[in-house]
Short mmCIF file of C-alpha atoms in Angstrom, two decimals:
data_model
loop_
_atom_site.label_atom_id
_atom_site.label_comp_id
_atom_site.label_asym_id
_atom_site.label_seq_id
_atom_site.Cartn_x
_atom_site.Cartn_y
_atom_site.Cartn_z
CA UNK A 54 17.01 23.35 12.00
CA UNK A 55 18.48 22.02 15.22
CA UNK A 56 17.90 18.36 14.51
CA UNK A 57 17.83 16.19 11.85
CA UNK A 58 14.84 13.72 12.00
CA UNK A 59 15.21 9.85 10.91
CA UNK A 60 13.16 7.93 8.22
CA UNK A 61 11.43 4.98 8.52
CA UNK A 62 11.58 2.21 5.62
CA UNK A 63 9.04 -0.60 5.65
CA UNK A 64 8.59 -3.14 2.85
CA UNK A 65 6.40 -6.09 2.38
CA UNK A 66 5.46 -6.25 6.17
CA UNK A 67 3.33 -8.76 7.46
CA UNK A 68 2.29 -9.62 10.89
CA UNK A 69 0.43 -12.54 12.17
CA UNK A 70 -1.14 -14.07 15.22
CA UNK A 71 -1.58 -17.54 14.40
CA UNK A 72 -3.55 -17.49 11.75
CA UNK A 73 -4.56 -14.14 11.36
CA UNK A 74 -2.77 -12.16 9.27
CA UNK A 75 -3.15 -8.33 11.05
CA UNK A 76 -0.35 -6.77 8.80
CA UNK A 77 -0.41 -8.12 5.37
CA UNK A 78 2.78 -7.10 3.07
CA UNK A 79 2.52 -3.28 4.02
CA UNK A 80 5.19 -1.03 2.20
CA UNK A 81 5.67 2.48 4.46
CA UNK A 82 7.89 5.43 3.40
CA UNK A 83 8.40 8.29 6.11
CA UNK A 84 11.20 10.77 5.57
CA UNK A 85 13.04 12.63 8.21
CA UNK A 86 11.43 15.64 9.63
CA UNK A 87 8.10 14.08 8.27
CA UNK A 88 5.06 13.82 10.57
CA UNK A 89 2.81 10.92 8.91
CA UNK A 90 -0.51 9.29 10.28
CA UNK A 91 -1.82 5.63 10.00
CA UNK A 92 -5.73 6.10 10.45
CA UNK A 93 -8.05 3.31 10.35
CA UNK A 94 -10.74 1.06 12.14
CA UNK A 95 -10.03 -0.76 15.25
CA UNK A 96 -8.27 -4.17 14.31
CA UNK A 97 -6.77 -2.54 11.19
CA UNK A 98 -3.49 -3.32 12.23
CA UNK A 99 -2.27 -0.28 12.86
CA UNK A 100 -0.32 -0.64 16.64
CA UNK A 101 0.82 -4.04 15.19
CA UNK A 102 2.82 -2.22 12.81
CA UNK A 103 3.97 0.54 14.71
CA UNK A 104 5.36 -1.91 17.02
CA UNK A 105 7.01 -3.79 14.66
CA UNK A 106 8.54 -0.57 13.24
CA UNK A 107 9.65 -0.18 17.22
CA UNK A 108 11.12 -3.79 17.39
CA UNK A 109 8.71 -4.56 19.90
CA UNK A 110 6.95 -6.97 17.71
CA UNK A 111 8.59 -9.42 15.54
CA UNK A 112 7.39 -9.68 11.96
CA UNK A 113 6.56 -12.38 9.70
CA UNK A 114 8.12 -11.45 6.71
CA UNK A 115 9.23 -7.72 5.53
CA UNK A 116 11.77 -5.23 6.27
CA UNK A 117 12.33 -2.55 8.35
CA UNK A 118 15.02 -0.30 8.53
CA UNK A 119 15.01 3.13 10.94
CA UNK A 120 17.38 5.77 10.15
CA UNK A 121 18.81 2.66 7.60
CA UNK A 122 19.36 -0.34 10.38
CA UNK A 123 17.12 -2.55 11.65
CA UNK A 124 15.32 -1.96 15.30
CA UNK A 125 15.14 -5.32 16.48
CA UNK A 126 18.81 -5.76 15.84
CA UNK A 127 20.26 -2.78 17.09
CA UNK A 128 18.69 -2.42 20.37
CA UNK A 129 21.29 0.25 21.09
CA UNK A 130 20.56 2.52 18.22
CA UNK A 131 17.11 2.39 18.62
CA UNK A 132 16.74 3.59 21.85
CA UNK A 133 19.40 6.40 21.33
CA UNK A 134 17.47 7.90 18.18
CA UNK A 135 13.76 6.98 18.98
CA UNK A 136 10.83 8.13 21.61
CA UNK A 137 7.92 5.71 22.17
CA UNK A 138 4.55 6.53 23.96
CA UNK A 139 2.53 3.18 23.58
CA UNK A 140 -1.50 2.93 23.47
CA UNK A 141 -1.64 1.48 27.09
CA UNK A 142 1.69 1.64 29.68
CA UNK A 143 2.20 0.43 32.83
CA UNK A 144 3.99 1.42 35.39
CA UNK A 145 5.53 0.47 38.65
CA UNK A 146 3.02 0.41 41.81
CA UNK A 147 3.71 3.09 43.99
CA UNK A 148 5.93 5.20 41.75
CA UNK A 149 5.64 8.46 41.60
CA UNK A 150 5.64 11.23 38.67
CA UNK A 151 8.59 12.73 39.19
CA UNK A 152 10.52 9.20 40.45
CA UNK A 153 9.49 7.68 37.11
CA UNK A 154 10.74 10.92 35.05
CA UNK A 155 14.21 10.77 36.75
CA UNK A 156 14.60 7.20 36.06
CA UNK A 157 14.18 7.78 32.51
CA UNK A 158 16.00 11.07 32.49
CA UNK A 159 19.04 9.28 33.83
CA UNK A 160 19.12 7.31 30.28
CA UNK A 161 19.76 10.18 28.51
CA UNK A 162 22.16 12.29 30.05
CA UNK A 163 21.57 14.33 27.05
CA UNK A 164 18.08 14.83 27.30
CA UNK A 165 15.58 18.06 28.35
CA UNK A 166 14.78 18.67 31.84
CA UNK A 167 11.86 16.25 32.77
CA UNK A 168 10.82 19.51 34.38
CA UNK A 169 10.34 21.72 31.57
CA UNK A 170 8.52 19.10 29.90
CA UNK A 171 5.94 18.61 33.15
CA UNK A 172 5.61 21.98 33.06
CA UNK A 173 4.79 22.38 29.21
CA UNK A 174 2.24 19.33 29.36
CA UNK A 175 0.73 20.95 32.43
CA UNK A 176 2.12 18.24 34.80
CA UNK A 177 4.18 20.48 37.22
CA UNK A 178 1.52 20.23 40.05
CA UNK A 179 2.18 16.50 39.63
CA UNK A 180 5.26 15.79 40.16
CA UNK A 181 4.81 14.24 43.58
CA UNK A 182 1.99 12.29 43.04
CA UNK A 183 1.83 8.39 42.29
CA UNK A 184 1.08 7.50 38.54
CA UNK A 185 -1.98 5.65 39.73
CA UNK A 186 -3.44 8.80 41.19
CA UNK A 187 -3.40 10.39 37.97
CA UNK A 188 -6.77 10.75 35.84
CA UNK A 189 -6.18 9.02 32.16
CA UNK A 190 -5.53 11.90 30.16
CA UNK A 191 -2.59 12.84 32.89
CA UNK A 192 -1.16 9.53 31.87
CA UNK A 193 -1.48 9.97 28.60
CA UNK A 194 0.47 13.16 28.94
CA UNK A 195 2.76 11.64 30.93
CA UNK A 196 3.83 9.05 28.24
CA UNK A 197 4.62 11.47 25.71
CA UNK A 198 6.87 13.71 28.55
CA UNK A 199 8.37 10.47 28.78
CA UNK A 200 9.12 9.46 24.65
CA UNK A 201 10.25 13.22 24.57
CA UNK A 202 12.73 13.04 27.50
CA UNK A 203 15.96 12.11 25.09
CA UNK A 204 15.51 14.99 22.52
CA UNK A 205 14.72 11.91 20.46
CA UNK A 206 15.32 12.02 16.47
CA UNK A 207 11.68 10.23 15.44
CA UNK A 208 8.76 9.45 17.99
CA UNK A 209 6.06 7.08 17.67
CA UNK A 210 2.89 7.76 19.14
CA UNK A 211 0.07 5.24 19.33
CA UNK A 212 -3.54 7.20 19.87
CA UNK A 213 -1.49 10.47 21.12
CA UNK A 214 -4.41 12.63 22.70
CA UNK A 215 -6.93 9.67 23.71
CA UNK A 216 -8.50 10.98 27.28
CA UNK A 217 -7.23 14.72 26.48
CA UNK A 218 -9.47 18.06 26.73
CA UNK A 219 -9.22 20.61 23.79
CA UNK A 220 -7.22 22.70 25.73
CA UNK A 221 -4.66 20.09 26.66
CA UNK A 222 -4.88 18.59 23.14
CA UNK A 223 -3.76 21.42 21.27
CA UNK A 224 -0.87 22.00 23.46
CA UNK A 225 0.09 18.69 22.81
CA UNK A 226 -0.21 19.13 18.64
CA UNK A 227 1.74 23.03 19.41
CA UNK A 228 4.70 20.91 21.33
CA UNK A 229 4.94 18.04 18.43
CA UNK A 230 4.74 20.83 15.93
CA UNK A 231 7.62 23.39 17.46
CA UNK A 232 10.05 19.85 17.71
CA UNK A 233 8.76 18.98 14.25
CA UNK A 234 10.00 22.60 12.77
CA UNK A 235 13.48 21.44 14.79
CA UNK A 236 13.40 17.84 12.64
CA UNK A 237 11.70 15.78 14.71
CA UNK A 238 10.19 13.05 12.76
CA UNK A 239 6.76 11.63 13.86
CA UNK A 240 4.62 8.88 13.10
CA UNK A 241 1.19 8.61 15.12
CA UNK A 242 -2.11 6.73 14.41
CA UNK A 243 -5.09 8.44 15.74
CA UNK A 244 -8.76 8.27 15.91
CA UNK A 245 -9.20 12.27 15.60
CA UNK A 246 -9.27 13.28 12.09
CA UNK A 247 -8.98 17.28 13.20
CA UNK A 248 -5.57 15.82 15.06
CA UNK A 249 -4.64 14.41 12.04
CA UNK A 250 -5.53 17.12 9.70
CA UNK A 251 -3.73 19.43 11.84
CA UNK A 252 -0.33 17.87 12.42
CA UNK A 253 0.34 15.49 9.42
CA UNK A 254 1.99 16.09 5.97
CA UNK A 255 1.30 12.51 4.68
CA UNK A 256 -1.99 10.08 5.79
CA UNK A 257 -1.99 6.49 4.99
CA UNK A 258 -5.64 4.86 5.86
CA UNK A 259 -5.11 1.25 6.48
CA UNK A 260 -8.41 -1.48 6.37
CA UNK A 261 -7.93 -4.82 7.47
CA UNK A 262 -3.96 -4.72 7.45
CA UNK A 263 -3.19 -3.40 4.06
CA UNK A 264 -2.88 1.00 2.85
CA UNK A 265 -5.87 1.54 1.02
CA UNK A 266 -5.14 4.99 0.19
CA UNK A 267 -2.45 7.29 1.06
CA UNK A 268 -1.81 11.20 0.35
CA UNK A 269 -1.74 14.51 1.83
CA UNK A 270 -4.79 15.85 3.76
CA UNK A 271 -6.11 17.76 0.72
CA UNK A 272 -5.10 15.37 -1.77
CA UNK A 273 -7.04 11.91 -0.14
CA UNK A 274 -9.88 14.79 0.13
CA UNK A 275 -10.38 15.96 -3.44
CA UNK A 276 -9.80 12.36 -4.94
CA UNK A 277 -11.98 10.38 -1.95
CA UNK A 278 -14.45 12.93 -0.87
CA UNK A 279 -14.90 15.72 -3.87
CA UNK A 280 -18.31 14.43 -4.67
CA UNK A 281 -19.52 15.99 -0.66
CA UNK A 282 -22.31 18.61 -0.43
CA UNK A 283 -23.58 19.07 2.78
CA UNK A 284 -24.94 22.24 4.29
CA UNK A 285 -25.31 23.50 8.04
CA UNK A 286 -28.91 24.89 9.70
CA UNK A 287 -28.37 26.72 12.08
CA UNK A 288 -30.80 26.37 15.43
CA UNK A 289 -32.61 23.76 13.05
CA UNK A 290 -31.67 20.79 15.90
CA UNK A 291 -35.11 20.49 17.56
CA UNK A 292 -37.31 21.46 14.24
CA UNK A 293 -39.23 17.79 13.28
CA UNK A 294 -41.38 19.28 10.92
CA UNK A 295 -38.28 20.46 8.77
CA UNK A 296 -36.26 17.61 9.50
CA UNK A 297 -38.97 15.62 8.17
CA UNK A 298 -39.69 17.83 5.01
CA UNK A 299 -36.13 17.71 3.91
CA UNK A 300 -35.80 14.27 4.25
CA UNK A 301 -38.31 13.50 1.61
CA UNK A 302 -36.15 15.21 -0.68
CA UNK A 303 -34.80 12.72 -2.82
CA UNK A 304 -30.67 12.40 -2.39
CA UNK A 305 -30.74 13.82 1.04
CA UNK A 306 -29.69 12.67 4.26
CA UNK A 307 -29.97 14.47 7.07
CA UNK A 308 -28.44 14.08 10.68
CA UNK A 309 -29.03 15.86 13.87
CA UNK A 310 -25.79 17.70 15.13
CA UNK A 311 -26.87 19.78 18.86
CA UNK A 312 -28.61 22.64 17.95
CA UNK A 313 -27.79 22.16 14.33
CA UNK A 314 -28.85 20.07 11.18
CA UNK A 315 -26.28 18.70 8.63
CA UNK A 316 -28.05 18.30 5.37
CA UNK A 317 -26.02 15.68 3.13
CA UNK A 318 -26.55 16.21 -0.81
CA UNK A 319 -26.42 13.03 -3.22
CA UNK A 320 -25.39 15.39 -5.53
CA UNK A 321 -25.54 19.40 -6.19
CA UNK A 322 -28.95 19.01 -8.07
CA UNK A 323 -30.83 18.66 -4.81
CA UNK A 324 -29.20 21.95 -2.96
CA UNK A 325 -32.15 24.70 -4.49
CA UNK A 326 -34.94 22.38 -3.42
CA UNK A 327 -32.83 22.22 -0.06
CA UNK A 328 -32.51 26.02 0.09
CA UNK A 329 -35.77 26.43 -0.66
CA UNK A 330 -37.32 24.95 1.87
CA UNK A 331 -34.85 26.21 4.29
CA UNK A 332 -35.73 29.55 3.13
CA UNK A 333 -39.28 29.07 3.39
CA UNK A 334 -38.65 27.84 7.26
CA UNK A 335 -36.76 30.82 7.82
CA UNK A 336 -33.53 28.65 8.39
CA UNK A 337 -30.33 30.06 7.68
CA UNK A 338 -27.83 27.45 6.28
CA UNK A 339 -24.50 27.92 4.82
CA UNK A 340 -21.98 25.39 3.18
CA UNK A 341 -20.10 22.46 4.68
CA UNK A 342 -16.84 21.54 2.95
CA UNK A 343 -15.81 17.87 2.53
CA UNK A 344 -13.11 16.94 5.42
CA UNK A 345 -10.68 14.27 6.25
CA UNK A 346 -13.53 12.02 7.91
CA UNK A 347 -16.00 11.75 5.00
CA UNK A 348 -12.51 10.73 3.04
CA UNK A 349 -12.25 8.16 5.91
CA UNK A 350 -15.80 7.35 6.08
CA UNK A 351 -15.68 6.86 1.71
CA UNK A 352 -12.62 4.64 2.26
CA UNK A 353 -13.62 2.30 5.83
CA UNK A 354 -17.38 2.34 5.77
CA UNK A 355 -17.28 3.66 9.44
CA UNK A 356 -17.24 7.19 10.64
CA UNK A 357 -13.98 7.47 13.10
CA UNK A 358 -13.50 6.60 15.65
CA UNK A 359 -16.99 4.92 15.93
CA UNK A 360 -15.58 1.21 16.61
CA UNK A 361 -14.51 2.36 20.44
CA UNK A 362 -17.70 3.77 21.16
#
């Protein structure tokens, strides 16, 4: 392992803006080399306590400690150890992409090559153009070449792959996981569940500034979302008739997806009737498992991601 990651210690955390209370007495373990995610609704709290875990944001009562000092405090340390790509930057008017990476490269004279990283995050063509001319996911992309620029110990990253195609998406999770196998602790919040479910170890799902439930991926799964039957009909999308039939079924729920119907089972009484009648329509179906977002959905009451919408 070529680096060793730092951990993050928060205890009894609380943030407030006059007299709401948007982080209320959160405790947060991360160990080095960890990658851990903080999902939740919008106006959970969860970029008020990443900053605070920054020192961007003071708090109103708690602790934090990075790699064991605090962040507000030591300015100096923070910085040396720590990469930050924030939910919204700004940058200088007129600056370019390769003007903005030198500045920052000449912070860390022990840092990677701002030009392997364009390159890697498909921002080579770039380099010459001004920020503004970039589209949003570009910028986005551009943040994280950024927080990676100082071979940082531990990077925080607030909605990572907002903007981002699939393509460019999952060579952002491949990067963050190659530096990960190196040490690089992580700690992201993210509306994606499959981002989550690929990169984390650890999930914490935070409601209306307080962890409601935290765990691995398959653990907040089987103890939050074991009850889930669903099954998949294939080219079923456009079929009313069926739609309608199935939906009489007692227990079930069923949603449109494309071309597709999702058939959700109260229960696994219900999935013969469903089969049946599937059968009889000459539907083929086949089984759904439970994921990350009906965990999320069990826990919130909203489907992810569905605030921004």
């Amino acid at each position: 392992m070529g680096q060793t990651g730092a951990s993050v210690e928060v205890s009894g955390l609380t943030v407030r803006y006059g007299d709401l209370v948007a982080v209320d007495q959160v405790d947060l373990t991360v160990g080095a080399g960890e990658i851990v995610g903080i999902i939740g609704p919008n106006g959970a709290g969860k970029t008020s306590l990443l900053e605070c875990i920054e020192g961007l944001r003071p708090a109103a009562a708690g602790q934090v400690r990075v790699d064991g000092f605090d962040p507000v405090a030591d300015r100096s340390r923070m910085t040396a150890i720590a990469g930050v790509q924030l939910q919204a930057g700004a940058y200088p008017p007129r600056v370019r992409v390769g003007e903005i990476c030198r500045l920052f490269a000449g912070f860390y004279p022990g840092g990677e090559d701002y030009r392997d990283l364009l390159g890697e995050y498909g921002l080579a063509a770039a380099e010459r153009k001004p920020v503004t001319a970039l589209s949003g996911g570009q910028r986005q992309r551009l943040s994280l070449v950024l927080a990676l620029l100082g071979r940082p110990r531990i990077v925080f990253l607030d909605e990572l792959t907002t903007g981002l195609d699939p393509e460019a998406r999952r060579t952002v999770w491949e990067g963050l996981r190659r530096r990960n196998d190196d040490g690089l602790t992580v700690l992201l919040t993210s509306h994606h569940m499959d981002e989550v479910e690929y990169l984390c170890d650890r999930v914490a799902v935070m409601v209306a500034g307080r962890f409601v439930a935290e765990g691995s991926v398959g653990g907040l799964v089987a103890e939050h979302a074991g009850g889930t039957h669903r099954l998949v009909a294939e080219g079923a999308g456009g079929n009313r008739e069926l739609r309608t039939t199935l939906e009489q079924v007692e227990g079930v729920r069923v949603t449109r997806a494309g071309n597709r119907l999702e058939v959700e089972l109260s229960g696994p009484d219900q999935r013969a009737t469903v089969e049946r009648i599937l059968a009889d329509a000459r539907v083929s179906s086949r089984p759904l498992g439970a994921s990350l977002e009906d965990a999320y959905l069990a826990l919130t009451g909203t489907r992810a991601g569905a605030e921004a919408q």
